[in-house]
Short mmCIF file of C-alpha atoms in Angstrom, two decimals:
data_model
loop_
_atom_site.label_atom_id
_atom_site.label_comp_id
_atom_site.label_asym_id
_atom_site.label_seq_id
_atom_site.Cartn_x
_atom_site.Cartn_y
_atom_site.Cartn_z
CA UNK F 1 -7.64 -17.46 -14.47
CA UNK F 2 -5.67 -17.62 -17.35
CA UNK F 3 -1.72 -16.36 -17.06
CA UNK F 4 -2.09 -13.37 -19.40
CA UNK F 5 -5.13 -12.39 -17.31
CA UNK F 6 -3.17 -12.28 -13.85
CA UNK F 7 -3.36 -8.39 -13.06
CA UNK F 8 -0.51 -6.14 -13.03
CA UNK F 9 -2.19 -2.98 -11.65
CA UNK F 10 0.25 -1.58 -9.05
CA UNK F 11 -0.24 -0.68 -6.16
CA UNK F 12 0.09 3.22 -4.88
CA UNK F 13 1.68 2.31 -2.31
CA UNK F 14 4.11 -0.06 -2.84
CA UNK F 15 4.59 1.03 -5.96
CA UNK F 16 6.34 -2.82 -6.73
CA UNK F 17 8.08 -3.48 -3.51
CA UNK F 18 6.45 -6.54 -3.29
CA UNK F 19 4.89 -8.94 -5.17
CA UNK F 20 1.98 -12.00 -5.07
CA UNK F 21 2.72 -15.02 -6.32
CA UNK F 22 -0.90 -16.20 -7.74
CA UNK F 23 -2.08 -19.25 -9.88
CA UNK F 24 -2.91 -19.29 -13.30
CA UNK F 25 -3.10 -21.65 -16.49
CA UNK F 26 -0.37 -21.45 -18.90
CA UNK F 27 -1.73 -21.96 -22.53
CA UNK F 28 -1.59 -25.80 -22.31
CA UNK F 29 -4.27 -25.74 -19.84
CA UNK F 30 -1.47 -26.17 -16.41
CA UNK F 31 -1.13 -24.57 -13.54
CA UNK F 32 1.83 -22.17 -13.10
CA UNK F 33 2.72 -20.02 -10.31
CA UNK F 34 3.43 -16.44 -11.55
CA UNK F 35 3.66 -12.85 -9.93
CA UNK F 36 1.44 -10.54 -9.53
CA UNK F 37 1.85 -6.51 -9.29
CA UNK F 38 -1.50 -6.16 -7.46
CA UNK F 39 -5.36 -5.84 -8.19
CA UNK F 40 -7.61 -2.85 -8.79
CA UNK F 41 -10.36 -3.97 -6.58
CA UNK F 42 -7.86 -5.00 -3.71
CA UNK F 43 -5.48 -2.25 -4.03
CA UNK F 44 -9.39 -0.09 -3.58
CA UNK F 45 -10.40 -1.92 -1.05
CA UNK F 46 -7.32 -1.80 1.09
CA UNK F 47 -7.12 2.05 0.20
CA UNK F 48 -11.07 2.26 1.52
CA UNK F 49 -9.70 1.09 4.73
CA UNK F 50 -6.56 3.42 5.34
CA UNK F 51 -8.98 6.31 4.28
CA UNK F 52 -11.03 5.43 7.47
CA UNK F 53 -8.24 5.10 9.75
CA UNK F 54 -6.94 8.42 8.50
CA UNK F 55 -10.69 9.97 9.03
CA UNK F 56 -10.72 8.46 12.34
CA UNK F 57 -6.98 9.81 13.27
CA UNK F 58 -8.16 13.21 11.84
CA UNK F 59 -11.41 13.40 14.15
CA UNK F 60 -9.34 12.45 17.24
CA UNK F 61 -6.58 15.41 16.06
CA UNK F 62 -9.55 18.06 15.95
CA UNK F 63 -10.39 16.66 19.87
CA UNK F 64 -6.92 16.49 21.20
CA UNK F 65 -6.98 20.73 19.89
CA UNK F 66 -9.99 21.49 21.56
CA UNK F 67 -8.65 19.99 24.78
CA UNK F 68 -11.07 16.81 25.41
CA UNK F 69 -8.85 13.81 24.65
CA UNK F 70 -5.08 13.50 25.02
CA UNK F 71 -2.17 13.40 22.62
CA UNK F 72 -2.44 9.35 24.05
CA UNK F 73 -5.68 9.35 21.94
CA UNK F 74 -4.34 10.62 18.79
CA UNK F 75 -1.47 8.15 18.99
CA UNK F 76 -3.54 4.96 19.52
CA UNK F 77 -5.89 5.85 16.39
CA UNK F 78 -2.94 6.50 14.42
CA UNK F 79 -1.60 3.23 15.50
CA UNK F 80 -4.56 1.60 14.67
CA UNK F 81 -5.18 0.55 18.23
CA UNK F 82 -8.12 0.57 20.54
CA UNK F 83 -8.25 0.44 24.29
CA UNK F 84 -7.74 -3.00 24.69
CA UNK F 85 -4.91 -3.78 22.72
CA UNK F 86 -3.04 -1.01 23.96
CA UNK F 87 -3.54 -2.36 27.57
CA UNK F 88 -2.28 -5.38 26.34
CA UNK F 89 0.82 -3.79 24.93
CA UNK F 90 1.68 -2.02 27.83
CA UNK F 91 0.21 -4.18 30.62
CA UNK F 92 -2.00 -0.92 31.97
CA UNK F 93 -5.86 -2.12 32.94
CA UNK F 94 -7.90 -1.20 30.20
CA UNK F 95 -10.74 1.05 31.84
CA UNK F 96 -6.87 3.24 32.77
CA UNK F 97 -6.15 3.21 29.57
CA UNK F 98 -9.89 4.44 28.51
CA UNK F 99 -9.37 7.28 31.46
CA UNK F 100 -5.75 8.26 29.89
CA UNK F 101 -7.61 9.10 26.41
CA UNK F 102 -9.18 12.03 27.90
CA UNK F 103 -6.89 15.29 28.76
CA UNK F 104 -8.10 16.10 31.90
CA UNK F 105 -6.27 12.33 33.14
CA UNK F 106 -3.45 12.52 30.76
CA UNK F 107 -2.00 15.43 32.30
CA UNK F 108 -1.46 13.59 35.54
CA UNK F 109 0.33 11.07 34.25
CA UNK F 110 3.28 9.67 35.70
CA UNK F 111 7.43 9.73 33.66
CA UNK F 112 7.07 5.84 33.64
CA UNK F 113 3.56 5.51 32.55
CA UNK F 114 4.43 7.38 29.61
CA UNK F 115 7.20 5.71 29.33
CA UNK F 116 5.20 2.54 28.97
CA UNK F 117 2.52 4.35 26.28
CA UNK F 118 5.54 5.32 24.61
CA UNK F 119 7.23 2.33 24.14
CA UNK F 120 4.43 0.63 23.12
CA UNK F 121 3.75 3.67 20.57
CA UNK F 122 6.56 3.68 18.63
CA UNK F 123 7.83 6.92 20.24
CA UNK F 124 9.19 8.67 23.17
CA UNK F 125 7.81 9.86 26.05
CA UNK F 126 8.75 13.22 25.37
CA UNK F 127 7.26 12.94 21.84
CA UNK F 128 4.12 11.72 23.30
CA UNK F 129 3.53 14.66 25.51
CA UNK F 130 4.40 17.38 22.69
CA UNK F 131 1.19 18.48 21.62
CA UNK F 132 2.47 20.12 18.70
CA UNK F 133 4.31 17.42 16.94
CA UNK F 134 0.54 15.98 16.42
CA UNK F 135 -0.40 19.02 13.86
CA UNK F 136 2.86 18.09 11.78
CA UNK F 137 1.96 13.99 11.98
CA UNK F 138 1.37 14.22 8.27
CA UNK F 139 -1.68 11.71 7.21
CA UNK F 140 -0.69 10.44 4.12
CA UNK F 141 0.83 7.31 2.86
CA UNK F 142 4.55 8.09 1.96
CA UNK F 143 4.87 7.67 -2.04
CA UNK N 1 25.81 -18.06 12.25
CA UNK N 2 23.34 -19.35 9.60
CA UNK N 3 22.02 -22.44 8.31
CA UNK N 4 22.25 -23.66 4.94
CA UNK N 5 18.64 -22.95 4.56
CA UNK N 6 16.58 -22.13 1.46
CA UNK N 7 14.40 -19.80 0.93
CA UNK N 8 11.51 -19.86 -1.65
CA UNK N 9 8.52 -17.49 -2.30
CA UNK N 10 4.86 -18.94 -1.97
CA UNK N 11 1.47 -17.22 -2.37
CA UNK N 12 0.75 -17.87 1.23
CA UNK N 13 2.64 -17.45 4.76
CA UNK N 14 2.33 -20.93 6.10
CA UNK N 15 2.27 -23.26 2.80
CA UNK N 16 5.79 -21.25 2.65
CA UNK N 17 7.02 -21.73 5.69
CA UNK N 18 6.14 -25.37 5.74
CA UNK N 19 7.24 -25.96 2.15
CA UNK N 20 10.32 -24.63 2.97
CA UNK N 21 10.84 -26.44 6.11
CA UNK N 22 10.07 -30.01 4.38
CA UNK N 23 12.68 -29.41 1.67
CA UNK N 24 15.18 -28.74 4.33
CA UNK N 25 14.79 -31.98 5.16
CA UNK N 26 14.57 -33.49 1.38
CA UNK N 27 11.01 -33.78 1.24
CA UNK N 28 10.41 -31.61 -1.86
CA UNK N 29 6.36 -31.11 -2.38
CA UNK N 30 5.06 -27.96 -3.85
CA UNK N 31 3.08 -25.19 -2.52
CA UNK N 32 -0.78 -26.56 -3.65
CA UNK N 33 0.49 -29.78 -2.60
CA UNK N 34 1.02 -28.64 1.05
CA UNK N 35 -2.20 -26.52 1.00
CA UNK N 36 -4.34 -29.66 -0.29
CA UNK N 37 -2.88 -32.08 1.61
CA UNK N 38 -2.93 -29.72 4.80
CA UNK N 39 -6.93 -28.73 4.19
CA UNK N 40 -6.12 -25.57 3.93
CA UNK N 41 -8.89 -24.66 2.15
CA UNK N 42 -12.07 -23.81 4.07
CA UNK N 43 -14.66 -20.95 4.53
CA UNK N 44 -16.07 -19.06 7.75
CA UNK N 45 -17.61 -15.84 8.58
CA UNK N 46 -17.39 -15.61 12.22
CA UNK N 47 -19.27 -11.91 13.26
CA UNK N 48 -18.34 -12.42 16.59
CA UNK N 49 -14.62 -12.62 15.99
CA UNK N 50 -13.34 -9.15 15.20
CA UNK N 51 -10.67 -7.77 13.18
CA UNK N 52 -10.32 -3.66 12.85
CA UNK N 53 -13.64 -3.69 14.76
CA UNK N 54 -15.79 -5.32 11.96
CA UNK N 55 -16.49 -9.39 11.79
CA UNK N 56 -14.04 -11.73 10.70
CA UNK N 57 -14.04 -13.42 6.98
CA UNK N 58 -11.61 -16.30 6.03
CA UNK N 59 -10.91 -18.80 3.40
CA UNK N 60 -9.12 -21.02 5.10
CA UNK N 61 -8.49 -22.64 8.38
CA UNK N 62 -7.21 -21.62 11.91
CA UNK N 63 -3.28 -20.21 11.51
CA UNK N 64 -1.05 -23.24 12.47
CA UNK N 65 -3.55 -26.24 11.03
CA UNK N 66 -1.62 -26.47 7.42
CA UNK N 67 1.65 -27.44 9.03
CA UNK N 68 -0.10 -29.21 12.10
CA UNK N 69 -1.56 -31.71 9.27
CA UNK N 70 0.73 -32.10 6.37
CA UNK N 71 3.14 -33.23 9.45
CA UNK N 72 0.61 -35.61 10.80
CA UNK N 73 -0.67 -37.04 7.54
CA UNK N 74 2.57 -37.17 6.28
CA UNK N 75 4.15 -38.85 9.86
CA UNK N 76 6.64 -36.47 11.00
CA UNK N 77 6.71 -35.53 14.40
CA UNK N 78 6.97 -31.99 15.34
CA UNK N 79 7.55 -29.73 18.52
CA UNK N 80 5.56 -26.64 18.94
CA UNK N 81 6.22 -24.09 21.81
CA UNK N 82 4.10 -21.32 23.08
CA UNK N 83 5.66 -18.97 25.85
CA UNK N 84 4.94 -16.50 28.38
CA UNK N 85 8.08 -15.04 28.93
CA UNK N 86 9.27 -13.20 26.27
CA UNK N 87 13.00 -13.70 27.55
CA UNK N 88 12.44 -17.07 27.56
CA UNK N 89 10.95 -17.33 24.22
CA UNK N 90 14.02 -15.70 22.96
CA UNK N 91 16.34 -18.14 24.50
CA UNK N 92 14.69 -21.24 23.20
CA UNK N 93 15.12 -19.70 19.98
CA UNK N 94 18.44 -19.11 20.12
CA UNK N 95 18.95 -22.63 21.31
CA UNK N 96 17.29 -24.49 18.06
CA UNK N 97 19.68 -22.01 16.27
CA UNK N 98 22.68 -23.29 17.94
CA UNK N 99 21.46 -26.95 17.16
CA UNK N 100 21.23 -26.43 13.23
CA UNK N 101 17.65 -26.34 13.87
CA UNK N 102 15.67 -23.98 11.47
CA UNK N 103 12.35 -22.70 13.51
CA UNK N 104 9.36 -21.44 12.17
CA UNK N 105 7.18 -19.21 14.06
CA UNK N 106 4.13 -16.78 14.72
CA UNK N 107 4.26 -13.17 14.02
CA UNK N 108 2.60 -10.23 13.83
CA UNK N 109 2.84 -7.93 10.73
CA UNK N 110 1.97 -4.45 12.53
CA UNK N 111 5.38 -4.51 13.90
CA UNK N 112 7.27 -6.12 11.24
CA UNK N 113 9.47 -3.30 9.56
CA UNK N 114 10.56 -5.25 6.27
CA UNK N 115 6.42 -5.05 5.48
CA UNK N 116 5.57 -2.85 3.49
CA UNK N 117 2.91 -0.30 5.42
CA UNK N 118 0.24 -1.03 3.19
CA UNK N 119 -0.04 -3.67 4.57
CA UNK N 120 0.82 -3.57 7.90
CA UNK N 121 -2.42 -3.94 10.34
CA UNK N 122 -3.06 -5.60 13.72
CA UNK N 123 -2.98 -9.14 12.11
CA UNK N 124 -1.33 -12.10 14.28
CA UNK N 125 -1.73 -14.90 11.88
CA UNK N 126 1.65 -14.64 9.84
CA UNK N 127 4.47 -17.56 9.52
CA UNK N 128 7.92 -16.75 9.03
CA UNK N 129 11.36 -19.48 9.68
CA UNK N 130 13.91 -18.13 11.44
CA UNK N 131 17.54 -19.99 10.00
CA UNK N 132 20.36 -17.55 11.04
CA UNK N 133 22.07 -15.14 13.59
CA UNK N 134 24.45 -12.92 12.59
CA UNK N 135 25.69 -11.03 15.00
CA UNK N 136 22.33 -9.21 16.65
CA UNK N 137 20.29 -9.64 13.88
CA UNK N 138 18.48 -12.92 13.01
CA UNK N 139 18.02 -14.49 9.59
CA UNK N 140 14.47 -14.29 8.23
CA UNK N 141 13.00 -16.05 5.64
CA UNK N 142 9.12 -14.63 4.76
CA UNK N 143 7.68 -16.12 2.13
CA UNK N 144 5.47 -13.52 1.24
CA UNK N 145 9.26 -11.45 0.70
CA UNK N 146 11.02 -12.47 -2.76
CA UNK N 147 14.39 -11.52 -0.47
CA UNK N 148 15.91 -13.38 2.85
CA UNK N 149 15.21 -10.05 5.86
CA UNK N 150 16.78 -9.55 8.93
CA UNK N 151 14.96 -8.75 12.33
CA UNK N 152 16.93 -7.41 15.14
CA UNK N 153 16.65 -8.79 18.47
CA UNK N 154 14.57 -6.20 20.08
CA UNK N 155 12.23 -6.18 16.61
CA UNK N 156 11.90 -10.18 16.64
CA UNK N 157 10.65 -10.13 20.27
CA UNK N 158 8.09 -7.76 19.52
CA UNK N 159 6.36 -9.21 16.28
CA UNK N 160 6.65 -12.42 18.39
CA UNK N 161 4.42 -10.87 21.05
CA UNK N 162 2.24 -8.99 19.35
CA UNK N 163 -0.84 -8.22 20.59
CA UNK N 164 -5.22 -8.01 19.34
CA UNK N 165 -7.12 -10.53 18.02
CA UNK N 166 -5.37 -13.82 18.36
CA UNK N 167 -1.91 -12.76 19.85
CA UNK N 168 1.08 -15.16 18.21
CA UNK N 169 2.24 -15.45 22.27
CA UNK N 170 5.82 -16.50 20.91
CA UNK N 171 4.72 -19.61 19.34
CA UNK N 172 7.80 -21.31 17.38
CA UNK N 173 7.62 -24.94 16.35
CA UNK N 174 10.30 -26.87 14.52
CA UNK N 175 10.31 -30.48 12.61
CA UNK N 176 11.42 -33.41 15.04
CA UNK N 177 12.10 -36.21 13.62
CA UNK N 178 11.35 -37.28 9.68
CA UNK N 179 10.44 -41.21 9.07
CA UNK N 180 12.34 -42.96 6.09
CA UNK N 181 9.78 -43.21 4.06
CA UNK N 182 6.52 -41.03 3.34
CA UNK N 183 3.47 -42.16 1.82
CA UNK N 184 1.80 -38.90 -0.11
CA UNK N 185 -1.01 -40.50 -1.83
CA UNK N 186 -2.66 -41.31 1.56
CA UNK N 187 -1.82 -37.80 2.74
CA UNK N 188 -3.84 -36.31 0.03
CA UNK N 189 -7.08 -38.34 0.61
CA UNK N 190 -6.58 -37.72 3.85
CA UNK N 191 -6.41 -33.82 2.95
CA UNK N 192 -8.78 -34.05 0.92
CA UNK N 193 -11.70 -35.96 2.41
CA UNK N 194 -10.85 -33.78 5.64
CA UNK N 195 -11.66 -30.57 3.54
CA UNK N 196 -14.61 -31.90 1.93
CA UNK N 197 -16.06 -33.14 5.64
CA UNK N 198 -15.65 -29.30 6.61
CA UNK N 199 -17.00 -27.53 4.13
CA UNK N 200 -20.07 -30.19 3.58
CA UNK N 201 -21.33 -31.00 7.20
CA UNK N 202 -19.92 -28.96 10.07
CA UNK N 203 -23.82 -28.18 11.95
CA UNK N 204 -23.20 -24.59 12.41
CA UNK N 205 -24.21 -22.59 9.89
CA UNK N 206 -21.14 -20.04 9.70
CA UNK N 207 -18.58 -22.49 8.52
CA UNK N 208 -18.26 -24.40 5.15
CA UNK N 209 -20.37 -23.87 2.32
CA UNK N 210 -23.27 -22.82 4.90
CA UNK N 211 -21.05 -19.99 5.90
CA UNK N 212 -21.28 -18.70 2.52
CA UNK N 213 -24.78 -18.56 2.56
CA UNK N 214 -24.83 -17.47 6.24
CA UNK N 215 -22.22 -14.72 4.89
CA UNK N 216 -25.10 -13.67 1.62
CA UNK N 217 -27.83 -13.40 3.94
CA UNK N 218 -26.39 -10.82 6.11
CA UNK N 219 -24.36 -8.75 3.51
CA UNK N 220 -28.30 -8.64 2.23
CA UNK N 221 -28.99 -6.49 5.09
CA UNK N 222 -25.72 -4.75 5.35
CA UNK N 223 -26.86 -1.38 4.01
CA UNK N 224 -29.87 -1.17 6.20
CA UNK N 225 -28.93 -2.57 9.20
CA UNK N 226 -25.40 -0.51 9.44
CA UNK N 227 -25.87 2.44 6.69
CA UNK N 228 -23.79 2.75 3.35
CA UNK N 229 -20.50 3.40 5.02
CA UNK N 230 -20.05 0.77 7.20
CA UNK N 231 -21.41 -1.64 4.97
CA UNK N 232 -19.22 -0.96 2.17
CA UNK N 233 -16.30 -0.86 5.42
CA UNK N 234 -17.25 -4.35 5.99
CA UNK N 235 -17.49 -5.37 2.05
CA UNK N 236 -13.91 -4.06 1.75
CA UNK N 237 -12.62 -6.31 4.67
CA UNK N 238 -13.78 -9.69 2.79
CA UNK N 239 -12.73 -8.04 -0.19
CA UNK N 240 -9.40 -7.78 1.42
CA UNK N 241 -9.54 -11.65 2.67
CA UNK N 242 -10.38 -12.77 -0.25
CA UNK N 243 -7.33 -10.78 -2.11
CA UNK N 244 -5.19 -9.46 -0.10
CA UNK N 245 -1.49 -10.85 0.05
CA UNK N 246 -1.22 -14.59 0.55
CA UNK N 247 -3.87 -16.19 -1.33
CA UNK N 248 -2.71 -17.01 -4.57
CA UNK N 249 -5.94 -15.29 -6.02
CA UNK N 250 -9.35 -15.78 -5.33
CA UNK N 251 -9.48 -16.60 -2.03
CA UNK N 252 -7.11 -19.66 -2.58
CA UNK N 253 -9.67 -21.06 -4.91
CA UNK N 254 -6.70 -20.91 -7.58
CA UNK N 255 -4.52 -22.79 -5.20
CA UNK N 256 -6.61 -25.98 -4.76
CA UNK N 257 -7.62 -25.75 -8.42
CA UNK N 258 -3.73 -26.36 -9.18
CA UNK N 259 -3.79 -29.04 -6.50
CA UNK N 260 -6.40 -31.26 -7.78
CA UNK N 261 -4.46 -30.68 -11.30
CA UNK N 262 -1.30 -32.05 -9.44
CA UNK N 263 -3.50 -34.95 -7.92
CA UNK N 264 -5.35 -35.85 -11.23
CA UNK N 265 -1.42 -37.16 -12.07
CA UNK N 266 -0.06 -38.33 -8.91
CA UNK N 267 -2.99 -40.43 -7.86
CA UNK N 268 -3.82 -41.12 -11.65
CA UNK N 269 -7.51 -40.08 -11.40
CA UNK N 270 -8.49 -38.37 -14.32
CA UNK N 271 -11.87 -37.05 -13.07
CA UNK N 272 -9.52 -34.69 -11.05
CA UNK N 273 -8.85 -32.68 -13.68
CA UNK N 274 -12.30 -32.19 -14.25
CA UNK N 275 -13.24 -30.90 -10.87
CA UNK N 276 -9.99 -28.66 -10.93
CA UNK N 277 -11.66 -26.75 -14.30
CA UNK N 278 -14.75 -25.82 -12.16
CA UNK N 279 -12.67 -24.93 -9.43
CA UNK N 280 -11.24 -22.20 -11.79
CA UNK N 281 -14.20 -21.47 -12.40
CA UNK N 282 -15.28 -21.23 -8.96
CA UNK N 283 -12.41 -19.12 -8.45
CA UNK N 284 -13.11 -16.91 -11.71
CA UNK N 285 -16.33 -16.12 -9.88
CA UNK N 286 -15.52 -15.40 -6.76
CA UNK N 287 -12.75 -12.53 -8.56
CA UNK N 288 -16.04 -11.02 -10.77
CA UNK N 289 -17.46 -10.87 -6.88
CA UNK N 290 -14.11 -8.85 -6.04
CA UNK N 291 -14.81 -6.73 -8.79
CA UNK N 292 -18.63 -5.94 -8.19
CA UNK N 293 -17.98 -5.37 -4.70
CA UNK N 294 -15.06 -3.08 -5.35
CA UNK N 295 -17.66 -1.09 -7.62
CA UNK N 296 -19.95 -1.00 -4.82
CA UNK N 297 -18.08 -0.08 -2.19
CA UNK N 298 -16.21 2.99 -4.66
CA UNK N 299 -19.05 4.55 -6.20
CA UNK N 300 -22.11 3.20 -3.37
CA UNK N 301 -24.66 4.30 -5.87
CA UNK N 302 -27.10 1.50 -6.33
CA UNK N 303 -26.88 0.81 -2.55
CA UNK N 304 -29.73 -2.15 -1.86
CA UNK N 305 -29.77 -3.42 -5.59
CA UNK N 306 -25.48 -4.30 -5.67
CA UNK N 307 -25.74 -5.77 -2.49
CA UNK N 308 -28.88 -7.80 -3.37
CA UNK N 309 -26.17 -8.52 -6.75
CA UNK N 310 -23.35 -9.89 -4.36
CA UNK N 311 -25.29 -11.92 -2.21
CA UNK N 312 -26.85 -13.66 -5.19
CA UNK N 313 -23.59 -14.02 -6.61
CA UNK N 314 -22.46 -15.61 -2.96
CA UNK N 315 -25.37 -18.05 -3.40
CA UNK N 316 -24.67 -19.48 -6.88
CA UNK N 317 -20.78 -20.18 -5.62
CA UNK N 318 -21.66 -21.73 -2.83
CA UNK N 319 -23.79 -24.26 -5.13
CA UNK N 320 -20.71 -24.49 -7.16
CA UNK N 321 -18.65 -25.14 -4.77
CA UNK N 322 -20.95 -27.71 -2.91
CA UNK N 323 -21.29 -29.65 -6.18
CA UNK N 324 -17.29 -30.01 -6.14
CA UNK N 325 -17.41 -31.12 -2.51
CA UNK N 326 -19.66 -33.69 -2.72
CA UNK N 327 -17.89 -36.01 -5.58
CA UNK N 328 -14.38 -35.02 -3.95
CA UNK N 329 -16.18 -36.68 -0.66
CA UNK N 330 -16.24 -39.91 -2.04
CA UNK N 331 -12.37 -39.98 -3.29
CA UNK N 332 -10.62 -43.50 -2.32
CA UNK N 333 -7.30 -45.07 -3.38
#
């Protein structure tokens, strides 16, 4: 790769916020260490994968409405968790944390095991039990 | 407090950190050098190790081996530190600190709020030094950032213990003691006949150059075997291995090209130079690969036939870069 051929196709979104460094020949044939705005088919390809953590987050959403899985659910996809690294976060067996996903468990659900999902979460317990706050969770990156 | 500590960009997380370390202590070698004479360079499709739920692509070796062997081959001694108390883990850090010791350590990026969230998925594998504490907040340098960050306590401790595939478990490690003298052209044929030996002869076939062609033969049956969305899912994850932040382009193909550039002078060996040009062009290949696969994984019209495309694209490199292996096996002083 030549150093007028390093790409400069930003990103949408970091929109510049950071750079690459990458490695390219100057005109004399050496190798120079220059920045980079970002790639087309990387900036796609990381895209392809938010878009199917936002389907996935979306599905779960439509479930936690109709009353099968938990707001606990919802979080974890949007979090980009599964069962076992939540466990791991919060230390709660992971066949529990598998029960929790589902409403009918969830509702049982102890101040300080929330706690615990919570923290791990990102939010508060009280946040984690409102069942509206999921239909305003908006899934979109931020521009 | 904060140590007169300096920080300096690199393409990837751990050349960075341990470029940066070595020129606190006036040994000044650049970022390909590290990466060459650290083997960083290496290939492996691993399907049973899983990242976001789909099997694990890399271009270069386990998180921690750079620094472990540019250390080694270059005779410093190190300490390394792995903890199961986070408490604890905080305290020894703290303690280094005190000493005037800068540490560099094992994070994850999920967690890391400087990141930008583009970015920021389960992955363990990234190297930052710690040099500073000001008050609660600790002095960051990230290499991957073109600015020194700050972490708070609480934030530190969790990127520290993150948690998924390969958890960082609070691993810190710090340079010991540097000898008088280093000898770098033994380093680099060290490096460099290390890195050949891996990608030419490790016997299973998902490592090296075999792991290439291990990786062609099942993208092959990707669309069948999975369906069209998961197989362009799984195209986009090497995609994002190969490209995605920290490897100087092309899968740090680029990188080792400008290494065995640097090497054609140090060692004075000018068949190096040679053998860097088809590593750019290795690397050149492996970004018309990027691009292919991007258009296949967009559009997913031709299905079968731009798969069949990649993996015969996937074969030819391999060849390329097997040709390049086997004269840099024979390298001598």
């Amino acid at each position: 790769m030549k150093i007028d051929e390093v790409p400069q196709d930003e990103a949408y979104m970091i929109k510049g916020k950071i750079r690459d460094v990458c490695y390219a020949l100057d005109k004399d044939g050496h190798y120079t260490s220059t920045l980079s705005m970002g790639w087309k088919p990387k900036n796609e390809a990381i895209g392809l994968a938010w878009e199917e953590v936002y389907h996935r987050v979306e599905e779960v959403r439509q479930q936690v409405q109709a009353g099968r899985l938990s707001p606990l659910a919802f979080y974890m996809e949007l979090n980009i968790m599964n069962p076992s690294i939540l466990a791991s976060y919060t230390g709660i067996h992971r066949w529990k944390v598998r029960r929790h996903l589902k409403m009918k468990y969830f509702l049982n659900l102890k101040q300080e095991v929330l706690e615990k999902y919570a923290g791990a979460l990102n939010i508060t317990a009280a946040e984690l039990v409102d069942t509206k706050r999921i239909q305003t969770v908006v899934l979109k990156h931020e521009d | 407090m904060k140590i007169d500590f300096q920080h300096n960009v690199a393409a990837h997380c751990e050349n960075g950190v341990t470029s940066n370390l070595l020129k606190f202590y006036g040994i000044n070698l650049s970022e390909p050098m590290i990466f060459g004479i650290g083997s960083g360079y290496f290939f492996s499709h691993m399907p049973f190790i899983k990242l976001n739920g789909m099997a694990v692509t890399s271009f270069r070796v386990w998180p921690g081996m750079i620094f472990k062997r540019v250390t080694r081959r270059l005779g410093i001694r190190v300490k390394r530190k792995k903890f199961r108390n986070q408490e604890n883990a905080m305290r020894e850090l703290d303690k280094m600190l005190d000493k005037g010791i800068p540490v560099g350590m094992l994070v994850g990026v999920y967690q890391l709020p400087y990141f930008p969230r583009e970015y920021r998925f389960h992955f363990n594998a990234h190297n930052i030094t710690v040099f500073g504490k000001e008050g609660d907040r600790y002095v960051v340098s990230d290499p991957v950032m073109e600015n020194v960050e700050t972490l708070s306590y609480d934030e530190l401790k969790k990127v520290r213990f993150a948690k998924g595939t390969y958890p960082p478990s609070g691993r810190m490690y710090y340079i010991a003691e540097i000898p008088a003298e280093v000898n770098v052209k033994s380093a680099i044929i060290k490096g460099i006949r290390k890195t050949a030996k891996d990608m030419l002869t490790i016997p299973v076939p998902m490592f090296g150059i075999d792991g290439i062609r291990f990786l062609a033969r099942r993208m092959r049956k990707w669309p069948a075997k999975l369906g069209e969305k998961s197989a362009a899912l799984n195209l986009a994850q090497v995609i994002r291995m190969l490209e995605e932040i920290g490897t100087g382009g092309a899968g740090f193909r680029f990188i080792y090209a400008a290494f065995l550039q640097e090497c054609a002078e140090v060692l004075q060996k000018p068949w190096l130079n040679e053998l860097s040009r088809e590593m750019t062009g290795i690397g050149d290949q492996w970004r018309e690969f990027a691009i292919l696969a991007a258009r296949c994984f967009k559009n997913r019209d031709k299905g079968q036939t731009s798969y069949d495309q990649l993996a015969d694209m996937l074969m030819n490199i391999a060849q390329r870069e097997e040709k390049v292996f086997l004269q840099l096996q024979t390298i001598d002083l």
